[in-house]
Amino acid sequence: ITEWDLYNMLDDSVTQTVEGLLSGDSDNLTPLTTQYNLVLEDVVSVASFGASTEEDCTLADPTYVCVAVNSYVTLKHVLTLDGDRVRALLLKHTDEVADGVGLYSNYIGEEAADAEVIVTLAGVDREMDDNEVKHFEESTKDFLNSAFGGEGGRYNENGEPMRVLDVKVESQYLIPGTPDEFGGRQLQGSSLGVTTSVTAECRRCRDEFDAGKVDDAFDNNPEEFKEVLKK
C-alpha cells in the first residue's frame, strides 16, 4: 500500500463515518443538520510529525511500518451554531473512524472527556429561561477554561493540554429554603440546582477528567465564578 493509498483510505473512512453521523446515526449530531444546516464539506488526511506522534507510532513487530496521520474535517454551518459543540460531538466517535480504516490502526489524537456536575445558584427562586441558560453555558465554559489554564494550560500529569469544548444544562430544579422551626418562615432563600454536563478535549486524560476535577474548579474560585455569571 502506498502513502497516498493510505491517505485516500483514511479520507474515505472518515467521510463515511461523519456522513453516517449526520444522516441519522447520531441523536446529537443529526438534528443539527436541519436546525443549523450542518454539512460535511471536506476531509483531508496528511502525515503527522512531532515528538508526541513519534512516541505513539511504535509497533512490537519490526516488519510493520507505522505512520501517524492527521485527518482534518471541515464542516459548514450557520454562524449561530458553536463550532466547539460540533467538535465535542465528533470527538465522541473517534473509535468508529479507526474501526473503519481496514488496517491495524490505533487512534492517538484528541478525545472527548465528559463529566456531569450539579451547580447550585444560591438565592435564585425560579428556573432560567432560554437566554439565561445560554448565558450560563457560555460563561461557565469561559470560567472553566480559565480555571484549567486556558488554551495553553496544562491539565494532566503527562503535560497534555486540555480545553473545555462544551457546557450544557441538562436540567434545573428549585431547592426550597430552610424553614423556621417555629413559625415556618424561610430563614434562607431558595436556590436553583443546575445539572450541567461538561465536555473537554484532551489527549491521554479521558480517565482523569471527572466531576471531582470540575467541582474543584468551582470550589477553588467561587467569587470569580460569580463575577463571570454577572457579566
Tab-separated table of C-alpha atoms in Angstrom, residues 20-231:
chain	number	residue	atom	x	y	z
A	20	GLY	CA	-23.364	8.499	8.693
A	21	LEU	CA	-23.488	10.534	11.905
A	22	LEU	CA	-25.056	13.496	10.117
A	23	SER	CA	-27.610	11.458	8.187
A	24	GLY	CA	-29.215	9.601	11.062
A	25	ASP	CA	-26.795	7.541	13.147
A	26	SER	CA	-26.396	10.122	15.910
A	27	ASP	CA	-29.092	11.502	18.188
A	28	ASN	CA	-26.908	14.535	18.924
A	29	LEU	CA	-25.500	15.425	15.506
A	30	THR	CA	-28.366	14.608	13.169
A	31	PRO	CA	-30.740	17.355	14.470
A	32	LEU	CA	-28.030	19.933	13.767
A	33	THR	CA	-28.212	19.226	10.031
A	34	THR	CA	-31.722	20.667	9.802
A	35	GLN	CA	-31.536	23.237	12.590
A	36	TYR	CA	-28.164	24.729	11.630
A	37	ASN	CA	-27.591	23.431	8.064
A	38	LEU	CA	-24.610	21.378	9.264
A	39	VAL	CA	-22.962	19.599	6.313
A	40	LEU	CA	-19.628	17.912	5.641
A	41	GLU	CA	-17.522	19.958	3.243
A	42	ASP	CA	-14.137	18.219	3.062
A	43	VAL	CA	-11.796	15.626	4.616
A	44	VAL	CA	-8.024	15.785	4.090
A	45	SER	CA	-5.516	13.324	5.596
A	46	VAL	CA	-1.788	14.117	5.771
A	47	ALA	CA	1.277	12.724	7.529
A	48	SER	CA	1.782	13.864	11.114
A	49	PHE	CA	5.211	14.621	12.549
A	50	GLY	CA	6.390	15.626	16.005
A	51	ALA	CA	7.607	14.217	19.331
A	52	SER	CA	4.210	13.035	20.517
A	53	THR	CA	3.360	11.230	17.277
A	54	GLU	CA	6.791	9.591	17.101
A	55	GLU	CA	6.318	8.327	20.644
A	56	ASP	CA	2.885	6.904	19.839
A	57	CYS	CA	3.826	5.462	16.458
A	58	THR	CA	5.664	2.313	17.610
A	59	LEU	CA	4.971	-1.355	16.908
A	60	ALA	CA	6.205	-4.514	18.583
A	61	ASP	CA	6.618	-6.231	15.204
A	62	PRO	CA	9.578	-4.636	13.356
A	63	THR	CA	8.285	-5.909	9.997
A	64	TYR	CA	5.370	-3.457	10.156
A	65	VAL	CA	5.569	0.187	9.174
A	66	CYS	CA	3.937	2.719	11.457
A	67	VAL	CA	2.647	6.001	10.086
A	68	ALA	CA	0.940	8.727	12.124
A	69	VAL	CA	-1.704	10.580	10.125
A	70	ASN	CA	-3.802	13.664	10.822
A	71	SER	CA	-7.277	13.827	9.279
A	72	TYR	CA	-8.781	17.312	9.012
A	73	VAL	CA	-12.565	17.505	8.830
A	74	THR	CA	-14.211	20.659	7.513
A	75	LEU	CA	-17.907	21.202	8.198
A	76	LYS	CA	-20.130	24.109	7.218
A	77	HIS	CA	-22.994	25.506	9.298
A	78	VAL	CA	-24.770	28.749	10.172
A	79	LEU	CA	-22.953	31.154	12.479
A	80	THR	CA	-25.279	30.645	15.448
A	81	LEU	CA	-24.000	27.096	15.978
A	82	ASP	CA	-20.961	26.898	18.270
A	83	GLY	CA	-18.177	25.113	16.396
A	84	ASP	CA	-16.761	23.765	19.662
A	85	ARG	CA	-20.026	21.944	20.335
A	86	VAL	CA	-19.790	20.194	16.967
A	87	ARG	CA	-16.158	19.280	17.654
A	88	ALA	CA	-17.115	17.833	21.044
A	89	LEU	CA	-19.800	15.645	19.463
A	90	LEU	CA	-17.482	14.422	16.693
A	91	LEU	CA	-14.710	13.506	19.130
A	92	LYS	CA	-17.102	11.098	20.852
A	93	HIS	CA	-16.973	8.912	17.714
A	94	THR	CA	-13.228	8.641	17.057
A	95	ASP	CA	-13.194	4.880	17.703
A	96	GLU	CA	-15.667	4.381	14.863
A	97	VAL	CA	-13.267	6.099	12.464
A	98	ALA	CA	-10.370	3.840	13.477
A	99	ASP	CA	-12.542	0.735	13.155
A	100	GLY	CA	-13.463	1.637	9.578
A	101	VAL	CA	-9.924	2.070	8.250
A	102	GLY	CA	-9.428	-1.598	7.368
A	103	LEU	CA	-5.824	-1.790	8.608
A	104	TYR	CA	-4.293	-2.234	12.031
A	105	SER	CA	-4.973	1.200	13.463
A	106	ASN	CA	-4.995	2.955	16.805
A	107	TYR	CA	-6.455	6.387	17.456
A	108	ILE	CA	-3.898	8.601	19.252
A	109	GLY	CA	-5.380	12.077	18.821
A	110	GLU	CA	-7.600	14.311	20.884
A	111	GLU	CA	-10.549	12.676	22.592
A	112	ALA	CA	-13.704	13.822	24.334
A	113	ALA	CA	-13.886	13.523	28.118
A	114	ASP	CA	-17.229	14.013	29.878
A	115	ALA	CA	-18.226	14.988	33.402
A	116	GLU	CA	-21.566	15.863	34.973
A	117	VAL	CA	-21.859	18.179	37.968
A	118	ILE	CA	-24.589	19.988	39.882
A	119	VAL	CA	-24.117	23.736	40.188
A	120	THR	CA	-26.139	25.433	42.939
A	121	LEU	CA	-27.090	29.071	42.359
A	122	ALA	CA	-27.907	30.465	45.793
A	123	GLY	CA	-30.761	32.961	46.097
A	124	VAL	CA	-32.338	32.097	42.735
A	125	ASP	CA	-36.048	31.320	43.145
A	126	ARG	CA	-37.008	30.354	39.577
A	127	GLU	CA	-35.693	28.377	36.652
A	128	MET	CA	-33.598	30.095	33.981
A	129	ASP	CA	-35.204	30.968	30.649
A	130	ASP	CA	-33.578	30.093	27.301
A	131	ASN	CA	-31.464	33.262	27.132
A	132	GLU	CA	-30.257	32.789	30.704
A	133	VAL	CA	-29.398	29.143	30.034
A	134	LYS	CA	-27.307	30.191	27.031
A	135	HIS	CA	-25.504	32.824	29.136
A	136	PHE	CA	-24.903	30.289	31.911
A	137	GLU	CA	-23.447	27.734	29.478
A	138	GLU	CA	-21.156	30.220	27.736
A	139	SER	CA	-19.999	31.845	30.999
A	140	THR	CA	-19.327	28.504	32.677
A	141	LYS	CA	-17.310	27.343	29.679
A	142	ASP	CA	-15.164	30.513	29.808
A	143	PHE	CA	-14.721	30.169	33.566
A	144	LEU	CA	-13.628	26.524	33.412
A	145	ASN	CA	-11.149	27.182	30.608
A	146	SER	CA	-9.679	29.979	32.683
A	147	ALA	CA	-9.596	27.815	35.807
A	148	PHE	CA	-7.853	24.974	33.962
A	149	GLY	CA	-5.251	27.294	32.499
A	150	GLY	CA	-6.882	28.433	29.267
A	151	GLU	CA	-5.887	27.444	25.745
A	152	GLY	CA	-2.241	26.886	26.655
A	153	GLY	CA	-2.846	25.411	30.097
A	154	ARG	CA	-1.581	22.053	31.269
A	155	TYR	CA	-4.006	19.665	32.811
A	156	ASN	CA	-2.771	16.130	33.407
A	157	GLU	CA	0.416	14.582	34.717
A	158	ASN	CA	1.634	13.867	31.185
A	159	GLY	CA	1.604	17.572	30.418
A	160	GLU	CA	-1.108	17.239	27.791
A	161	PRO	CA	-3.251	20.340	27.124
A	162	MET	CA	-6.951	20.279	27.970
A	163	ARG	CA	-9.721	22.590	26.786
A	164	VAL	CA	-13.414	22.676	27.664
A	165	LEU	CA	-15.398	22.486	24.437
A	166	ASP	CA	-18.975	22.364	25.587
A	167	VAL	CA	-21.132	23.063	28.632
A	168	LYS	CA	-24.789	22.077	28.520
A	169	VAL	CA	-27.593	22.490	31.044
A	170	GLU	CA	-29.324	19.118	31.311
A	171	SER	CA	-31.970	20.025	33.916
A	172	GLN	CA	-32.952	22.584	36.567
A	173	TYR	CA	-34.748	22.218	39.886
A	174	LEU	CA	-35.617	24.547	42.757
A	175	ILE	CA	-34.193	23.875	46.218
A	176	PRO	CA	-36.544	25.264	48.932
A	177	GLY	CA	-35.116	27.439	51.677
A	178	THR	CA	-34.726	26.209	55.242
A	179	PRO	CA	-37.969	26.777	57.224
A	180	ASP	CA	-38.067	28.364	60.675
A	181	GLU	CA	-38.576	25.640	63.303
A	182	PHE	CA	-41.402	27.592	64.961
A	183	GLY	CA	-43.018	29.985	62.518
A	184	GLY	CA	-42.446	28.170	59.238
A	185	ARG	CA	-40.734	31.229	57.745
A	186	GLN	CA	-37.910	30.884	55.250
A	187	LEU	CA	-34.665	31.585	57.083
A	188	GLN	CA	-32.663	31.009	53.904
A	189	GLY	CA	-33.839	31.856	50.389
A	190	SER	CA	-34.427	29.274	47.721
A	191	SER	CA	-31.655	28.116	45.410
A	192	LEU	CA	-31.547	26.701	41.905
A	193	GLY	CA	-29.837	23.389	41.213
A	194	VAL	CA	-28.456	23.088	37.683
A	195	THR	CA	-27.395	19.668	36.404
A	196	THR	CA	-24.593	20.512	33.995
A	197	SER	CA	-22.652	18.327	31.566
A	198	VAL	CA	-19.104	19.374	30.653
A	199	THR	CA	-17.186	18.026	27.653
A	200	ALA	CA	-13.442	18.611	27.411
A	201	GLU	CA	-10.917	17.926	24.664
A	202	CYS	CA	-7.667	16.280	25.701
A	203	ARG	CA	-5.141	13.549	24.947
A	204	ARG	CA	-4.498	10.644	27.324
A	205	CYS	CA	-6.637	12.166	30.060
A	206	ARG	CA	-10.139	10.787	29.469
A	207	ASP	CA	-9.946	8.735	32.677
A	208	GLU	CA	-8.613	11.679	34.707
A	209	PHE	CA	-11.279	14.210	33.782
A	210	ASP	CA	-14.274	13.708	36.076
A	211	ALA	CA	-16.863	15.540	38.159
A	212	GLY	CA	-14.390	15.911	41.021
A	213	LYS	CA	-11.989	17.945	38.870
A	214	VAL	CA	-14.796	20.245	37.731
A	215	ASP	CA	-16.138	20.654	41.278
A	216	ASP	CA	-12.632	21.607	42.445
A	217	ALA	CA	-12.545	24.417	39.890
A	218	PHE	CA	-15.776	25.872	41.293
A	219	ASP	CA	-14.761	25.334	44.923
A	220	ASN	CA	-11.351	26.965	44.451
A	221	ASN	CA	-12.691	30.051	42.658
A	222	PRO	CA	-16.273	30.717	43.863
A	223	GLU	CA	-16.079	34.514	43.731
A	224	GLU	CA	-14.558	34.505	40.270
A	225	PHE	CA	-17.382	32.254	39.035
A	226	LYS	CA	-19.972	34.650	40.482
A	227	GLU	CA	-18.362	37.576	38.697
A	228	VAL	CA	-18.300	35.700	35.377
A	229	LEU	CA	-22.025	34.943	35.679
A	230	LYS	CA	-22.810	38.612	36.371
A	231	LYS	CA	-21.267	39.834	33.121
